[in-house]
Coordinates of C-alpha atoms in Angstrom, one line a residue:
V1 CA 96.8 57.5 89.9
D2 CA 93.7 58.8 91.7
E3 CA 92.7 62.2 93.1
D4 CA 95.1 62.0 96.1
G5 CA 98.0 60.8 94.0
E6 CA 97.6 57.3 95.3
E7 CA 98.6 54.5 93.0
G8 CA 96.0 52.1 91.7
E9 CA 96.9 48.5 91.2
G10 CA 99.0 48.2 88.0
E11 CA 98.3 51.8 87.0
A12 CA 101.1 54.0 88.4
C13 CA 103.2 56.1 86.1
E14 CA 101.4 55.0 83.0
W15 CA 103.0 57.8 81.0
D16 CA 106.4 56.2 81.5
N17 CA 107.7 59.7 82.3
A18 CA 110.1 60.2 85.2
G19 CA 108.9 63.8 85.6
V20 CA 105.3 62.8 86.0
C21 CA 106.2 60.1 88.5
F22 CA 108.4 62.6 90.5
I23 CA 105.4 65.0 90.7
L24 CA 102.8 62.3 91.6
A25 CA 105.0 61.2 94.5
R26 CA 105.0 64.7 95.9
V27 CA 101.3 65.2 95.3
Q28 CA 100.7 62.1 97.4
L29 CA 102.8 63.5 100.2
A30 CA 101.4 67.0 100.0
S31 CA 97.8 65.5 100.1
K32 CA 98.6 63.7 103.3
L33 CA 100.1 66.9 104.8
I34 CA 96.9 68.9 103.9
K35 CA 94.8 66.3 105.7
R36 CA 97.0 66.9 108.8
D37 CA 96.7 70.7 108.5
D38 CA 100.4 71.1 107.7
L39 CA 99.6 73.6 105.0
E40 CA 103.0 75.3 104.8
G41 CA 104.7 71.9 104.5
A42 CA 102.3 70.9 101.7
R43 CA 102.9 74.2 99.9
Q44 CA 106.7 73.8 100.0
I45 CA 106.4 70.3 98.6
L46 CA 104.1 71.3 95.7
E47 CA 106.2 74.3 94.9
N48 CA 109.4 72.2 94.9
A49 CA 107.7 69.7 92.5
S50 CA 107.5 72.4 89.8
Y51 CA 111.3 72.6 89.6
Y52 CA 111.7 69.2 87.8
P53 CA 113.4 69.9 84.5
G54 CA 111.1 70.0 81.5
M55 CA 107.9 69.8 83.6
E56 CA 106.8 73.4 83.4
G57 CA 103.0 73.7 83.6
W58 CA 102.8 70.3 85.2
E59 CA 99.5 71.1 86.9
E60 CA 97.9 70.8 83.4
V61 CA 99.6 67.4 82.8
V62 CA 98.7 65.9 86.2
P63 CA 95.2 66.8 87.3
A64 CA 95.8 65.2 90.7
A65 CA 98.4 68.0 91.3
A66 CA 95.8 70.7 90.3
L67 CA 93.4 69.1 92.8
A68 CA 96.0 69.2 95.6
W69 CA 96.7 72.8 94.8
G70 CA 93.0 73.6 94.9
K71 CA 92.5 72.0 98.3
L72 CA 95.6 73.9 99.6
E73 CA 94.5 77.3 98.3
S74 CA 91.0 76.7 99.7
A75 CA 92.3 75.8 103.1
Q76 CA 94.4 79.0 103.2
G77 CA 91.5 81.3 102.0
S78 CA 92.8 81.9 98.4
Y79 CA 89.4 81.1 96.9
H80 CA 89.9 82.6 93.4
S81 CA 93.1 80.6 93.0
A82 CA 91.5 77.5 94.4
R83 CA 88.7 77.8 91.8
D84 CA 91.1 77.9 89.0
Y85 CA 92.9 74.8 90.2
F86 CA 89.7 72.9 90.9
R87 CA 88.5 73.8 87.3
R88 CA 91.8 72.5 85.9
A89 CA 91.5 69.2 87.9
V90 CA 87.9 68.7 86.8
V91 CA 88.7 69.3 83.1
G92 CA 91.9 67.2 83.3
F93 CA 90.3 64.2 84.9
S94 CA 87.3 64.3 82.5
K95 CA 89.8 64.0 79.6
M96 CA 91.7 61.0 81.1
P97 CA 91.0 57.7 79.4
E98 CA 88.4 55.4 81.0
K99 CA 89.7 52.3 82.6
G100 CA 88.3 49.2 84.3
S101 CA 88.9 50.8 87.7
G102 CA 86.2 53.4 86.9
K103 CA 88.5 56.3 88.0
G104 CA 89.2 57.9 84.6
G105 CA 87.0 59.9 82.2
R106 CA 83.9 62.1 82.7
G107 CA 81.9 60.6 85.6
G108 CA 84.8 58.6 86.8
K109 CA 85.7 58.6 90.5
S110 CA 88.5 61.1 90.3
H111 CA 86.4 63.5 88.2
V112 CA 83.5 63.4 90.7
V113 CA 85.8 63.6 93.7
S114 CA 87.3 66.8 92.2
L115 CA 83.9 68.3 91.8
M116 CA 82.9 67.4 95.4
A117 CA 86.1 69.0 96.8
W118 CA 85.0 72.2 94.9
V119 CA 81.5 71.8 96.2
K120 CA 82.8 71.7 99.8
M121 CA 84.6 75.0 99.3
E122 CA 81.7 76.8 97.7
R123 CA 79.3 75.5 100.4
S124 CA 81.6 76.9 103.1
L125 CA 81.3 80.3 101.3
G126 CA 77.5 80.1 101.2
N127 CA 77.6 80.1 97.4
M128 CA 74.6 77.8 96.8
W129 CA 74.3 78.7 93.2
A130 CA 77.8 77.5 92.5
V131 CA 77.1 74.4 94.6
R132 CA 74.0 73.7 92.5
G133 CA 76.0 74.1 89.3
L134 CA 78.8 71.8 90.4
L135 CA 76.4 69.1 91.7
Q136 CA 74.5 69.3 88.4
E137 CA 77.8 68.7 86.5
A138 CA 78.6 65.7 88.8
C139 CA 75.1 64.2 88.3
E140 CA 75.1 64.7 84.6
A141 CA 78.6 63.2 84.4
L142 CA 77.3 60.1 86.2
E143 CA 74.3 60.0 83.9
Y144 CA 76.8 59.9 81.0
K145 CA 78.9 57.3 82.7
H146 CA 76.0 55.0 83.6
K147 CA 73.6 55.7 80.7
D148 CA 73.3 52.0 79.8
R149 CA 72.6 50.9 83.4
P150 CA 69.0 50.0 84.4
Q151 CA 67.4 52.5 86.8
E152 CA 67.2 50.0 89.7
M153 CA 70.9 49.3 89.5
W154 CA 72.2 52.8 89.9
P155 CA 75.0 53.1 92.5
E156 CA 74.0 54.4 95.9
A157 CA 76.5 57.3 95.6
A158 CA 74.7 58.5 92.5
I159 CA 71.4 58.6 94.5
G160 CA 73.1 60.6 97.2
L161 CA 74.4 63.1 94.7
L162 CA 70.9 63.5 93.2
H163 CA 69.6 64.1 96.8
S164 CA 72.3 66.7 97.4
W165 CA 71.5 68.5 94.1
A166 CA 67.9 68.6 95.1
V167 CA 68.8 70.2 98.4
A168 CA 70.9 72.8 96.6
E169 CA 68.0 73.6 94.2
K170 CA 65.7 74.0 97.2
R171 CA 68.2 76.4 98.8
C172 CA 68.1 78.4 95.6
Q173 CA 64.3 78.4 95.7
N174 CA 64.0 76.2 92.6
I175 CA 61.4 74.1 94.3
E176 CA 59.9 72.4 91.3
K177 CA 63.4 71.3 90.1
A178 CA 64.1 70.0 93.6
K179 CA 60.9 67.9 93.5
E180 CA 61.8 66.6 90.1
L181 CA 65.2 65.5 91.2
L182 CA 63.9 63.8 94.3
A183 CA 61.2 62.0 92.3
L184 CA 64.0 60.7 90.0
A185 CA 66.0 59.6 93.0
Q186 CA 63.0 57.7 94.3
A187 CA 62.4 56.1 90.9
R188 CA 65.9 54.8 91.1
A189 CA 65.8 53.8 94.8
P190 CA 62.1 53.3 95.7
T191 CA 63.0 52.0 99.2
N192 CA 65.6 54.5 100.2
P193 CA 64.2 56.1 103.4
H194 CA 66.4 59.2 103.2
V195 CA 65.0 60.1 99.8
L196 CA 61.5 59.5 101.0
Q197 CA 62.3 61.7 104.0
A198 CA 63.6 64.5 101.8
R199 CA 60.6 64.4 99.6
A200 CA 58.3 64.5 102.7
V201 CA 60.1 67.5 104.2
L202 CA 59.9 69.3 100.8
E203 CA 56.2 68.5 100.3
G204 CA 55.5 69.5 103.9
R205 CA 56.9 73.0 103.4
Y206 CA 56.0 73.7 99.8
G207 CA 53.3 71.3 98.8
S208 CA 50.6 69.1 100.3
K209 CA 50.8 68.3 104.0
E210 CA 48.8 65.1 103.4
E211 CA 51.3 64.0 100.7
A212 CA 54.2 64.8 103.1
R213 CA 52.7 62.7 105.8
S214 CA 52.1 59.9 103.3
L215 CA 55.8 60.0 102.3
F216 CA 56.9 59.9 105.9
L217 CA 54.8 56.8 106.5
Q218 CA 56.1 55.2 103.3
G219 CA 59.6 55.7 104.7
L220 CA 58.6 54.1 108.0
E221 CA 57.0 51.2 106.3
V222 CA 60.3 50.6 104.5
A223 CA 62.5 51.3 107.6
P224 CA 60.4 51.1 110.8
G225 CA 63.5 51.0 112.8
D226 CA 65.0 54.2 111.4
T227 CA 65.2 56.6 114.3
K228 CA 66.1 59.5 112.0
L229 CA 62.8 59.2 110.3
W230 CA 60.9 59.2 113.5
Q231 CA 62.9 62.3 114.6
A232 CA 62.2 64.0 111.3
L233 CA 58.5 63.2 111.4
G234 CA 58.3 64.5 115.0
A235 CA 60.1 67.7 114.1
W236 CA 57.8 68.3 111.1
E237 CA 54.7 67.7 113.1
A238 CA 55.9 70.2 115.8
K239 CA 56.6 72.9 113.1
S240 CA 53.2 72.2 111.7
G241 CA 51.7 73.0 115.2
R242 CA 50.8 69.4 116.1
L243 CA 52.9 69.1 119.2
D244 CA 51.0 66.2 120.7
E245 CA 51.5 64.2 117.5
A246 CA 55.2 65.2 117.5
R247 CA 55.6 63.9 121.0
K248 CA 54.2 60.5 120.0
H249 CA 56.7 60.2 117.1
F250 CA 59.7 61.4 119.3
Q251 CA 58.7 58.8 121.9
Q252 CA 58.5 56.0 119.2
G253 CA 62.0 56.9 118.2
L254 CA 63.2 56.7 121.8
D255 CA 61.4 53.4 122.2
L256 CA 63.7 52.1 119.5
E257 CA 66.8 53.7 121.0
E258 CA 66.4 55.0 124.5
D259 CA 69.7 56.8 124.6
N260 CA 69.4 58.8 121.3
C261 CA 70.6 62.3 122.2
F262 CA 69.6 63.6 118.7
I263 CA 65.9 62.8 119.3
L264 CA 66.1 64.2 122.8
Q265 CA 67.6 67.4 121.5
A266 CA 65.1 67.7 118.6
W267 CA 62.2 67.1 121.1
G268 CA 63.7 69.7 123.5
V269 CA 63.8 72.2 120.7
A270 CA 60.2 71.5 119.8
E271 CA 59.1 72.0 123.4
A272 CA 61.1 75.2 123.7
R273 CA 59.5 76.6 120.6
A274 CA 56.1 75.9 122.1
G275 CA 57.1 77.7 125.3
E276 CA 57.3 74.5 127.4
V277 CA 60.5 75.6 129.1
A278 CA 60.5 73.1 131.9
T279 CA 59.9 70.2 129.6
A280 CA 62.5 71.3 127.2
R281 CA 65.0 71.8 130.0
S282 CA 64.4 68.2 131.2
L283 CA 64.9 66.8 127.7
F284 CA 68.2 68.8 127.2
E285 CA 69.4 67.5 130.6
R286 CA 68.7 63.9 129.5
A287 CA 70.4 64.5 126.2
V288 CA 73.7 65.7 127.8
E289 CA 73.5 62.8 130.4
V290 CA 73.3 60.4 127.4
D291 CA 76.1 62.1 125.5
P292 CA 78.1 64.8 127.5
H293 CA 80.3 65.2 124.5
S294 CA 77.5 66.5 122.2
V295 CA 78.2 70.2 121.6
P296 CA 74.9 70.8 119.8
C297 CA 73.0 69.6 122.9
W298 CA 74.9 72.0 125.2
Q299 CA 74.3 74.8 122.8
A300 CA 70.6 74.1 122.5
W301 CA 70.2 74.1 126.3
G302 CA 72.3 77.2 126.6
R303 CA 70.1 79.1 124.1
L304 CA 67.0 78.0 126.0
E305 CA 68.4 79.5 129.3
E306 CA 69.6 82.6 127.5
R307 CA 66.1 83.3 126.2
A308 CA 64.7 82.6 129.6
G309 CA 67.0 85.3 131.1
N310 CA 69.2 82.8 132.9
I311 CA 72.5 84.3 131.7
D312 CA 74.8 82.7 134.2
L313 CA 73.5 79.3 133.6
A314 CA 73.5 79.8 129.8
L315 CA 77.2 80.8 130.0
E316 CA 78.0 77.7 132.1
L317 CA 76.3 75.5 129.5
M318 CA 78.0 77.1 126.6
E319 CA 81.3 76.7 128.4
Q320 CA 80.5 73.0 128.8
G321 CA 80.1 72.8 125.0
L322 CA 83.4 74.6 124.5
E323 CA 85.1 72.2 126.8
Q324 CA 84.0 69.4 124.6
N325 CA 85.2 71.2 121.4
P326 CA 87.7 74.0 122.3
V327 CA 87.9 75.1 118.6
S328 CA 84.1 75.6 118.1
V329 CA 83.9 79.2 116.8
H330 CA 80.1 79.1 117.5
C331 CA 80.6 78.2 121.1
L332 CA 83.4 80.8 121.5
Q333 CA 81.2 83.5 120.0
A334 CA 78.2 82.5 122.2
C335 CA 80.4 82.6 125.3
A336 CA 81.8 86.0 124.3
R337 CA 78.3 87.4 123.8
L338 CA 77.1 86.1 127.2
Q339 CA 80.2 87.4 128.9
R340 CA 79.6 90.8 127.3
I341 CA 76.0 90.8 128.6
R342 CA 77.4 90.0 132.1
G343 CA 80.0 92.8 131.8
D344 CA 83.0 90.4 131.8
V345 CA 84.9 92.4 129.1
V346 CA 88.3 90.8 129.4
A347 CA 87.0 87.2 129.2
S348 CA 84.8 88.2 126.2
R349 CA 87.8 89.7 124.4
I350 CA 89.9 86.6 125.0
N351 CA 87.2 84.3 123.5
L352 CA 86.7 86.6 120.5
Q353 CA 90.5 86.7 119.9
H354 CA 90.6 82.9 120.0
A355 CA 87.7 82.7 117.6
L356 CA 89.3 85.0 115.1
S357 CA 92.6 83.1 115.4
L358 CA 90.7 80.0 114.2
E359 CA 88.6 81.9 111.5
P360 CA 90.2 85.2 110.6
Y361 CA 87.5 86.0 108.1
N362 CA 84.5 85.4 110.3
A363 CA 82.3 88.6 110.0
P364 CA 79.8 87.7 112.8
V365 CA 82.7 87.3 115.3
L366 CA 84.0 90.8 114.2
Q367 CA 80.5 92.2 114.6
E368 CA 80.2 90.7 118.1
W369 CA 83.6 92.2 119.0
G370 CA 82.4 95.5 117.7
H371 CA 79.4 95.4 120.0
L372 CA 81.7 94.6 122.9
E373 CA 83.9 97.6 122.3
Q374 CA 80.9 99.9 121.6
Q375 CA 79.4 98.8 125.0
V376 CA 82.5 99.9 126.9
G377 CA 82.9 103.2 125.0
N378 CA 85.7 102.3 122.6
I379 CA 83.9 103.8 119.7
E380 CA 86.9 104.1 117.3
V381 CA 87.8 100.5 117.8
S382 CA 84.2 99.4 117.4
N383 CA 83.8 101.3 114.2
E384 CA 86.9 99.8 112.8
L385 CA 85.7 96.3 113.7
F386 CA 82.3 96.9 112.1
K387 CA 84.0 98.2 109.0
R388 CA 86.1 95.1 108.8
A389 CA 83.0 93.0 109.2
R390 CA 81.2 94.9 106.4
N391 CA 84.1 94.5 104.1
L392 CA 84.1 90.8 104.7
D393 CA 80.4 90.6 104.0
R394 CA 81.0 92.5 100.7
R395 CA 83.8 90.1 99.8
R396 CA 81.7 87.1 100.6
K397 CA 78.9 88.5 98.4
R398 CA 81.4 88.9 95.6
L399 CA 82.6 85.3 96.1
Q400 CA 79.0 84.1 96.1
S401 CA 78.3 85.7 92.7
Y402 CA 80.7 83.3 91.1
R403 CA 79.3 80.6 88.8
P404 CA 81.5 77.7 87.7
N405 CA 82.4 76.8 84.1
F406 CA 84.2 73.8 82.8
N407 CA 85.8 75.3 79.6
D408 CA 89.4 74.4 79.4
N409 CA 90.5 77.6 77.7

């Protein structure tokens, strides 16, 4: 039985225990409800599963159940409880016997999937030190699992995890460790353009610019049709102050894929940073013509117009983005800020209330609401909102101080 309680061929209910089979069936159903955002329904099913006679402490016996509880608690904001369940799942799956399916044991699929579910939660909390530790455990578990495999035959997923670990190390300012991990990833996948791109970006910021350019070109030799590489090289050249070179690379990417809204957006951002407002506006306009459903393109254009002082147009563009994704908290907050600037207090409040109904623990939204109430003279209300935002920031910092451990006692 895997991490979602799904049965593997010929593997279900291996303990020959009716209680375990009863629980696994409910874990499978609860996992599906979590994916559908029916969190209360999932909780009811998982709680009812614990009533099976003689199966007290079943989360310890069935790691898939602990994982389901971890995902549920994480989705409902109970992060301390979620961590405890994720740890139980990780430890439990690591102790399961290895099988031909590759799911059991340390470094098995279920063990790594449990770690990645935990990573997802810690990343959402901004706790990059915990993300780093969890990715390290996942990579070291895979090292153990595949220790006898030749370097060139490492699975692609393992290369991706090394890449992710390197990014986490970079975010924690462990630059040399990040370089070491990317070099290892390249040794195992010499022709992987994404690894070459990551090494190039890292070198460009923290090392040799010539080495960075060389790595970009190596990637393009391997994958000359990779538009993401052309986009990344263009963005890097623009940040390095070589806008003319950046324009050439963006255009080469568009020559490969004329309707690539990501390149158009990146090019527009580069032009905007250089003060070329008219050119940037033209590129953003092309981007939304290509893909009117791209929220980031509407947002980028809206930010350009806001900086240019075109508040009405900026609001119109942000509202276009919100129309494409009505549950985008970033768009709701941006619309509320622009409405506050225009003096449209009621509309701003409505958007902020909607944003908080989606993310009740979003401190920046509370701060924006505080600014709105302060602007209209509701000082007591604004002070309370600012206080709530500060308390959330303190809570987030406490959550970010957490470091995972995998001891089972």
